[in-house]
C-alpha positions as CSV (number, residue, x, y, z in Angstrom):
1,M,-42.8,-53.0,103.0
2,N,-44.0,-56.6,102.4
3,F,-42.3,-57.7,99.2
4,G,-45.2,-60.0,98.3
5,I,-47.6,-57.1,98.4
6,R,-45.1,-55.0,96.4
7,D,-44.7,-57.6,93.7
8,S,-48.5,-58.0,93.4
9,L,-48.9,-54.3,93.1
10,I,-46.3,-54.0,90.4
11,K,-47.8,-56.8,88.4
12,A,-51.3,-55.2,88.7
13,L,-50.1,-51.8,87.5
14,Q,-47.8,-53.0,84.7
15,G,-50.7,-53.1,82.3
16,F,-51.2,-49.3,82.9
17,Y,-47.7,-48.0,83.2
18,Q,-45.5,-50.1,80.9
19,P,-43.0,-47.8,79.1
20,R,-43.9,-47.3,75.4
21,S,-41.7,-49.2,72.9
22,S,-39.8,-47.3,70.2
23,L,-41.5,-49.4,67.5
24,T,-43.9,-47.9,64.9
25,P,-47.2,-49.8,64.7
26,W,-46.2,-51.9,61.7
27,Q,-42.9,-52.9,63.3
28,Y,-44.8,-53.5,66.6
29,H,-47.2,-56.0,65.0
30,E,-44.4,-57.9,63.2
31,V,-42.3,-58.2,66.4
32,N,-45.3,-59.2,68.5
33,K,-46.6,-61.7,65.9
34,T,-50.1,-60.3,65.5
35,Y,-52.1,-63.0,63.7
36,L,-54.5,-62.2,60.9
37,E,-57.4,-64.6,60.7
38,A,-59.0,-65.8,57.4
39,T,-62.0,-63.5,58.1
40,E,-59.6,-60.6,57.9
41,S,-57.5,-61.7,55.0
42,Q,-58.5,-64.8,53.0
43,D,-55.4,-64.7,50.8
44,Y,-52.9,-63.6,53.5
45,A,-54.1,-65.3,56.7
46,G,-51.2,-65.7,59.1
47,F,-48.8,-63.5,61.1
48,Y,-48.9,-59.8,60.0
49,D,-46.3,-59.0,57.3
50,H,-46.0,-55.4,56.2
51,T,-44.5,-56.4,52.8
52,L,-48.0,-57.6,51.7
53,A,-49.2,-54.0,51.7
54,P,-46.0,-51.8,52.3
55,Q,-47.7,-48.7,50.9
56,N,-49.6,-48.4,54.2
57,T,-46.7,-48.0,56.5
58,F,-47.0,-44.2,56.2
59,V,-50.6,-44.5,57.6
60,M,-49.5,-46.4,60.7
61,E,-46.4,-44.2,61.3
62,F,-48.6,-41.1,61.5
63,F,-50.2,-42.4,64.7
64,S,-46.8,-43.1,66.3
65,G,-45.5,-39.6,65.3
66,K,-42.3,-41.1,63.9
67,F,-41.7,-41.4,60.2
68,S,-39.1,-43.6,58.5
69,D,-36.4,-42.1,56.3
70,N,-38.5,-42.9,53.1
71,V,-41.0,-40.2,54.0
72,E,-39.9,-37.0,52.3
73,F,-40.9,-33.4,53.1
74,L,-40.3,-30.3,51.0
75,P,-37.9,-27.6,52.3
76,G,-39.7,-25.4,54.8
77,T,-41.9,-28.3,56.1
78,P,-40.1,-29.8,59.1
79,R,-40.5,-33.6,59.4
80,D,-40.7,-33.4,63.2
81,T,-43.9,-31.3,63.1
82,A,-46.6,-32.5,65.5
83,W,-48.8,-33.9,62.8
84,R,-52.4,-33.9,64.1
85,E,-54.5,-34.9,61.1
86,L,-54.1,-37.3,58.2
87,I,-56.5,-37.2,55.2
88,I,-56.4,-40.3,53.0
89,M,-57.9,-40.2,49.5
90,K,-57.8,-43.8,48.5
91,S,-59.1,-46.5,46.1
92,S,-60.9,-49.7,47.1
93,Q,-58.2,-52.4,47.3
94,V,-55.2,-51.1,49.1
95,G,-55.8,-52.3,52.7
96,V,-56.0,-48.9,54.4
97,T,-58.8,-50.0,56.7
98,L,-56.7,-52.9,58.0
99,A,-53.8,-50.4,58.5
100,V,-55.9,-48.2,60.8
101,L,-57.4,-51.1,62.7
102,L,-53.8,-52.3,63.4
103,A,-53.0,-48.8,64.5
104,I,-55.9,-48.9,66.9
105,V,-54.6,-52.2,68.4
106,W,-51.2,-50.6,68.7
107,W,-52.8,-47.6,70.4
108,I,-54.6,-49.9,72.9
109,A,-51.4,-51.7,73.8
110,E,-48.9,-48.8,73.8
111,V,-50.8,-45.5,74.4
112,G,-53.7,-46.9,76.5
113,K,-56.1,-44.0,75.8
114,N,-59.7,-43.8,74.4
115,V,-60.4,-44.3,70.7
116,I,-63.3,-43.3,68.5
117,Y,-63.9,-45.2,65.2
118,A,-66.8,-44.0,63.1
119,I,-67.9,-45.4,59.8
120,S,-70.8,-44.7,57.5
121,S,-73.4,-47.0,59.1
122,E,-74.1,-48.7,62.4
123,V,-74.4,-52.1,60.7
124,E,-70.9,-51.7,59.2
125,A,-69.5,-50.5,62.6
126,R,-70.8,-53.6,64.3
127,R,-69.5,-55.9,61.6
128,I,-66.0,-54.4,61.8
129,S,-66.1,-54.6,65.6
130,N,-67.0,-58.3,65.7
131,S,-65.2,-59.7,62.7
132,R,-62.1,-57.5,62.4
133,L,-61.2,-55.4,65.4
134,Q,-61.9,-57.7,68.3
135,P,-60.0,-60.7,66.6
136,L,-57.0,-58.4,66.0
137,I,-57.0,-57.3,69.7
138,R,-57.1,-60.9,70.8
139,N,-54.4,-61.9,68.4
140,C,-51.9,-59.2,69.5
141,P,-50.5,-60.5,72.8
142,P,-49.8,-57.0,74.4
143,A,-53.3,-55.7,73.4
144,A,-55.0,-59.0,74.5
145,A,-53.5,-58.3,78.0
146,K,-55.8,-55.2,78.1
147,I,-59.0,-57.4,77.9
148,Q,-60.8,-57.6,81.2
149,P,-60.7,-61.0,83.0
150,G,-63.2,-63.5,81.5
151,G,-63.4,-61.4,78.3
152,H,-65.9,-59.1,79.8
153,G,-66.4,-55.6,78.3
154,L,-66.1,-56.5,74.6
155,N,-69.5,-55.5,73.4
156,D,-70.6,-54.9,69.8
157,M,-70.1,-51.1,69.7
158,T,-68.3,-50.2,72.9
159,L,-65.1,-52.1,73.9
160,Y,-64.3,-51.6,77.6
161,L,-60.6,-52.5,78.1
162,L,-58.3,-52.1,81.0
163,G,-57.7,-48.4,81.3
164,L,-59.5,-47.3,78.1
165,V,-62.6,-47.5,76.0
166,V,-63.0,-48.0,72.2
167,Y,-66.2,-46.4,70.8
168,L,-67.5,-47.7,67.4
169,L,-70.1,-45.5,65.8
170,G,-72.3,-45.4,62.8
171,G,-72.1,-42.2,60.8
172,G,-75.8,-41.5,61.2
173,S,-75.8,-41.6,65.0
174,E,-77.5,-38.4,66.2
175,G,-75.0,-36.7,68.5
176,G,-72.8,-39.8,68.4
177,F,-69.6,-38.0,69.4
178,Q,-71.2,-36.3,72.4
179,N,-70.0,-37.2,75.8
180,K,-67.1,-39.3,74.4
181,S,-63.6,-38.4,75.1
182,A,-60.7,-39.8,73.1
183,T,-57.2,-39.0,71.9
184,M,-57.4,-41.1,68.7
185,A,-60.3,-40.7,66.2
186,I,-60.8,-42.5,62.8
187,L,-63.5,-41.4,60.3
188,D,-63.8,-44.2,57.8
189,E,-65.8,-43.8,54.5
190,A,-66.0,-40.1,55.3
191,D,-67.8,-39.2,52.1
192,H,-70.5,-41.7,52.7
193,H,-71.6,-40.4,56.1
194,P,-75.0,-38.6,56.1
195,I,-74.9,-35.0,54.9
196,P,-75.3,-32.7,57.9
197,K,-78.4,-30.6,58.2
198,P,-78.1,-26.8,57.8
199,G,-76.3,-25.3,60.8
200,Q,-74.7,-28.7,61.7
201,L,-71.0,-29.7,61.4
202,N,-69.9,-32.6,59.3
203,N,-68.5,-35.5,61.2
204,L,-64.9,-34.5,60.6
205,D,-65.4,-31.1,62.0
206,E,-67.4,-32.7,64.9
207,L,-64.3,-34.8,65.7
208,R,-62.0,-31.7,65.4
209,A,-64.2,-29.8,67.8
210,R,-64.4,-32.9,70.2
211,L,-60.6,-33.3,70.3
212,K,-59.6,-29.6,70.0
213,A,-58.4,-29.4,73.6
214,V,-56.8,-32.8,73.7
215,R,-53.0,-32.7,73.6
216,D,-51.3,-35.1,71.1
217,A,-54.6,-36.1,69.6
218,K,-54.6,-37.9,66.2
219,I,-57.4,-37.7,63.7
220,C,-57.5,-39.7,60.5
221,S,-60.2,-39.4,57.8
222,I,-60.4,-42.0,55.0
223,S,-62.6,-42.2,51.9
224,R,-63.1,-42.6,48.2
225,P,-64.4,-39.2,47.1
226,K,-67.1,-39.1,44.4
227,T,-66.5,-35.5,43.2
228,E,-64.0,-32.8,43.6
229,G,-66.6,-31.1,45.8
230,D,-66.7,-33.9,48.4
231,L,-65.2,-33.6,51.8
232,T,-62.2,-35.8,51.3
233,A,-61.2,-34.2,48.0
234,R,-61.4,-30.7,49.5
235,E,-59.6,-31.7,52.7
236,H,-56.9,-33.6,50.8
237,K,-55.9,-30.5,48.9
238,T,-55.1,-28.5,52.0
239,G,-52.7,-31.2,53.4
240,T,-49.2,-32.2,52.4
241,C,-50.6,-34.1,49.3
242,H,-48.0,-36.9,49.7
243,V,-47.8,-39.4,46.8
244,I,-46.1,-42.8,46.6
245,V,-43.1,-42.9,44.3
246,V,-41.4,-46.2,43.3
247,P,-38.1,-46.9,41.4
248,C,-38.0,-48.3,37.8
249,P,-36.2,-51.7,38.0
250,H,-34.3,-50.7,34.9
251,C,-33.1,-47.1,35.4
252,D,-33.9,-46.6,39.1
253,F,-35.9,-43.4,38.3
254,Y,-38.5,-42.8,41.0
255,Q,-42.0,-42.0,39.8
256,E,-45.7,-42.0,40.8
257,L,-47.7,-44.8,39.2
258,K,-50.2,-43.4,36.8
259,N,-53.0,-45.0,34.8
260,E,-51.9,-43.4,31.5
261,N,-48.7,-45.3,31.6
262,L,-50.3,-48.8,31.5
263,R,-49.6,-50.3,28.1
264,F,-52.1,-52.8,26.5
265,D,-52.7,-51.5,22.9
266,H,-50.7,-54.4,21.6
267,C,-53.4,-56.8,22.8
268,K,-55.8,-56.3,19.9
269,D,-57.2,-58.9,17.4
270,L,-57.3,-58.6,13.6
271,A,-60.6,-56.7,13.9
272,G,-59.0,-54.1,16.1
273,E,-60.9,-55.2,19.2
274,Y,-59.1,-55.8,22.5
275,D,-58.4,-59.4,23.4
276,L,-59.2,-59.2,27.1
277,Q,-57.4,-62.5,27.9
278,R,-54.2,-61.0,26.4
279,V,-54.8,-57.7,28.2
280,L,-55.0,-59.6,31.5
281,K,-51.7,-61.4,30.9
282,E,-49.7,-59.0,28.8
283,T,-50.4,-55.5,30.2
284,W,-47.2,-53.7,31.4
285,Y,-46.2,-50.3,32.7
286,E,-44.0,-47.9,30.8
287,C,-41.3,-46.1,32.8
288,E,-41.6,-42.3,32.4
289,F,-37.8,-41.9,32.1
290,C,-36.3,-44.9,30.2
291,H,-39.6,-46.0,28.6
292,K,-38.8,-49.7,29.2
293,A,-41.4,-52.2,30.1
294,I,-42.1,-52.8,33.9
295,E,-43.9,-56.0,34.5
296,E,-46.3,-57.0,37.3
297,K,-43.6,-59.2,38.8
298,H,-41.4,-56.1,39.5
299,K,-44.1,-54.5,41.6
300,R,-43.2,-56.1,45.0
301,D,-39.6,-55.1,44.9
302,M,-40.5,-51.6,43.7
303,L,-42.9,-51.2,46.6
304,L,-40.3,-52.3,49.1
305,R,-38.1,-49.4,47.9
306,R,-41.0,-46.9,47.9
307,K,-40.8,-43.3,49.0
308,Y,-43.5,-40.9,50.1
309,R,-43.1,-37.5,48.4
310,Q,-44.8,-34.2,49.5
311,T,-46.3,-32.3,46.6
312,N,-48.0,-29.4,48.3
313,P,-45.5,-26.8,49.6
314,S,-48.1,-24.9,51.7
315,P,-50.1,-27.4,53.8
316,R,-52.1,-26.3,56.8
317,P,-50.1,-26.7,60.0
318,G,-50.2,-30.2,61.4
319,K,-52.1,-31.6,58.4
320,L,-50.9,-34.6,56.3
321,S,-52.7,-36.0,53.3
322,L,-52.0,-39.0,51.1
323,H,-53.3,-40.4,47.9
324,I,-53.2,-44.2,47.2
325,S,-54.5,-46.0,44.1
326,D,-55.0,-49.7,43.2
327,L,-52.0,-49.4,40.9
328,Y,-49.9,-50.1,44.0
329,S,-52.0,-53.0,45.2
330,Q,-50.5,-56.6,45.3
331,F,-53.9,-58.2,45.5
332,S,-54.6,-60.7,42.7
333,T,-57.8,-58.8,41.9
334,S,-55.9,-55.6,41.3
335,T,-53.1,-56.5,38.9
336,W,-52.2,-54.1,36.1
337,G,-53.9,-56.5,33.7
338,V,-57.2,-56.5,35.7
339,L,-57.1,-52.7,35.9
340,A,-56.6,-52.4,32.2
341,T,-59.6,-54.6,31.4
342,E,-61.8,-52.5,33.7
343,Y,-60.4,-49.3,32.1
344,I,-61.3,-50.7,28.6
345,A,-64.8,-51.3,29.8
346,G,-64.9,-47.7,31.1
347,L,-64.1,-46.4,27.6
348,K,-67.6,-47.6,26.5
349,S,-69.6,-46.1,29.4
350,V,-69.4,-42.8,31.3
351,G,-70.7,-44.5,34.4
352,A,-68.2,-47.3,34.3
353,M,-65.3,-44.8,33.8
354,T,-66.5,-42.7,36.7
355,R,-66.6,-45.9,38.9
356,Y,-63.1,-46.8,37.6
357,R,-61.7,-43.4,38.6
358,Q,-63.3,-43.6,42.1
359,E,-62.9,-47.3,42.9
360,R,-59.6,-48.0,41.3
361,L,-57.7,-44.7,41.1
362,G,-59.1,-43.1,44.2
363,K,-59.8,-39.9,42.2
364,P,-62.9,-37.8,42.3
365,E,-65.0,-36.9,39.3
366,R,-64.1,-33.4,38.0
367,L,-66.8,-30.8,38.6
368,R,-67.7,-29.0,35.4
369,S,-69.6,-25.7,35.6
370,S,-69.8,-22.4,33.8
371,E,-71.4,-19.0,34.3
372,L,-72.9,-17.5,31.2
373,K,-73.7,-13.8,30.9
374,G,-75.9,-12.0,28.4
375,E,-72.9,-10.8,26.3
376,D,-71.6,-14.3,26.1
377,I,-74.8,-15.5,24.5
378,T,-74.6,-12.6,22.0
379,K,-71.1,-13.5,21.0
380,L,-72.4,-17.0,20.2
381,R,-75.0,-15.8,17.7
382,S,-74.0,-16.7,14.2
383,A,-74.2,-14.4,11.2
384,Y,-76.0,-17.0,9.0
385,H,-79.4,-18.6,9.0
386,R,-80.1,-22.1,10.3
387,G,-80.0,-24.6,7.5
388,T,-77.3,-22.7,5.6
389,I,-73.6,-22.4,5.7
390,P,-71.6,-19.2,5.0
391,E,-68.9,-20.9,2.9
392,R,-68.5,-23.9,0.8
393,P,-67.7,-27.0,3.0
394,A,-64.9,-29.3,2.4
395,L,-66.6,-32.0,4.5
396,M,-70.2,-32.3,5.8
397,C,-70.7,-34.5,8.9
398,M,-73.4,-35.3,11.5
399,G,-73.0,-36.3,15.2
400,V,-75.6,-38.3,17.0
401,D,-76.3,-39.2,20.7
402,V,-78.2,-42.5,20.6
403,Q,-78.5,-43.0,24.3
404,G,-82.1,-43.3,25.5
405,D,-85.3,-43.3,23.4
406,V,-84.6,-39.9,21.7
407,K,-81.7,-39.7,19.1
408,K,-80.3,-36.2,19.2
409,W,-78.4,-35.0,16.2
410,V,-76.4,-32.0,14.9
411,K,-75.1,-31.3,11.4
412,G,-72.0,-29.4,10.6
413,G,-69.6,-28.5,7.8
414,F,-65.8,-28.2,7.9
415,S,-64.1,-25.6,5.8
416,S,-60.8,-26.2,4.0
417,R,-59.1,-24.3,6.9
418,G,-60.6,-26.7,9.5
419,A,-63.3,-24.3,10.9
420,L,-66.5,-26.1,11.9
421,R,-69.9,-24.4,11.1
422,V,-73.1,-25.7,12.6
423,V,-75.8,-26.1,10.0
424,D,-78.8,-27.7,11.7
425,W,-79.8,-29.8,14.7
426,G,-82.8,-31.8,16.0
427,Y,-83.9,-35.2,17.2
428,T,-85.7,-38.3,16.0
429,L,-87.4,-41.3,17.7
430,S,-86.2,-44.0,15.4
431,F,-83.1,-45.0,13.5
432,D,-84.9,-45.0,10.2
433,E,-85.7,-41.3,10.6
434,L,-82.1,-40.8,11.6
435,L,-80.9,-42.4,8.4
436,E,-83.1,-40.0,6.4
437,V,-81.6,-37.0,8.2
438,A,-78.1,-38.4,7.5
439,A,-78.9,-38.8,3.8
440,E,-80.0,-35.2,3.6
441,I,-76.3,-34.3,4.3
442,G,-75.3,-35.8,1.0
443,R,-78.0,-34.0,-0.9
444,A,-77.3,-30.7,0.8
445,S,-73.6,-31.0,0.0
446,C,-74.4,-31.8,-3.7
447,R,-76.6,-28.7,-3.9
448,E,-73.8,-26.6,-2.3
449,R,-76.3,-24.8,0.0
450,V,-74.0,-21.8,0.5
451,S,-75.5,-18.5,1.6
452,S,-74.1,-15.0,2.1
453,P,-73.6,-13.7,5.7
454,V,-76.8,-12.1,7.0
């Protein structure tokens, strides 16, 4: 055989048949010096460094099928299971989207098979393609080698590379997944995709059906759920429910970072109001075990020693799930002090607290519902008339909801044993009328309006 022809053939086929490296995606990008442009990361432009967001190595290792020793599984859950799905319930500033985009670039370079990336809107899909994914492909040398000569094939929504295609889709695309084969599929902002019509599958189930017969397929769904009834919250519960645990710098006790352990009550002025500038600078985290102060400066070293701990002993086969909050973020906009100021704002507004839970903690709003029966209503009927109280009160009080134009009020009396009896209720349109109702409490208390049970 002519050796010149052979060498040319080998060189032409190397892009398709190079053996896969033993590196996980985050290791691969560090070794190959993948460059992050300022459009991707204004604060951390430069060569990719996993220590800037180490909490996301779990996400990238899922796609390679090889987990580091810091990923823990409960007895009875083998770590070498063929994990097919990953559900991520996340907050807003932990860098998960970058992690999956880097995983796509690794998949292009190492696996060389088709990819589907779907986000909530076509506009957002196009933006991610042009300003994030394509630059990452170009800035990772092995992936850049898959770009067709002359840069042809890199369109807004469909990237035709040597040996594979990357499809970018908006969540509202009618039949967007049809006629598209892939082995890797990402569903970003899953809870913000259009709600399916009756009889239709949601986009996650569409992807499952699409990749059902594909061997070694990987499906990853990511979102900030609004309520416990949303897709991500439901799906997360049936996975492994991994959480990130980090060691205390003082006692080495591993723990999940929780909002209730932030300490900032010492940052109040003489009037008892929070001094927000002090909150920003002086908020610290209390260790669950030794109760010593953990400061923001300790966070980086704690994250470098992180572990991922499974909390659901009975996950569905092949299904991982992970929860990440901004408490783990190293971004300057997500320090413990910044989170504390936003939490304080949430104490004054139900809407702000809901946003804080979703955006910062990556937790859904709890669903509250009850089913009342006729006998339940009967049990609630009191044995005394409205406007009276069956025993002498030790304290009379009134609660008022002043939100909106109508001021709704309720009067009650506490007995010496602590029992609360509702006396009266109603509403007013002005604060002057409300003050008159409140004054009636004092007069009623002086007259000791006590009645016998009816």
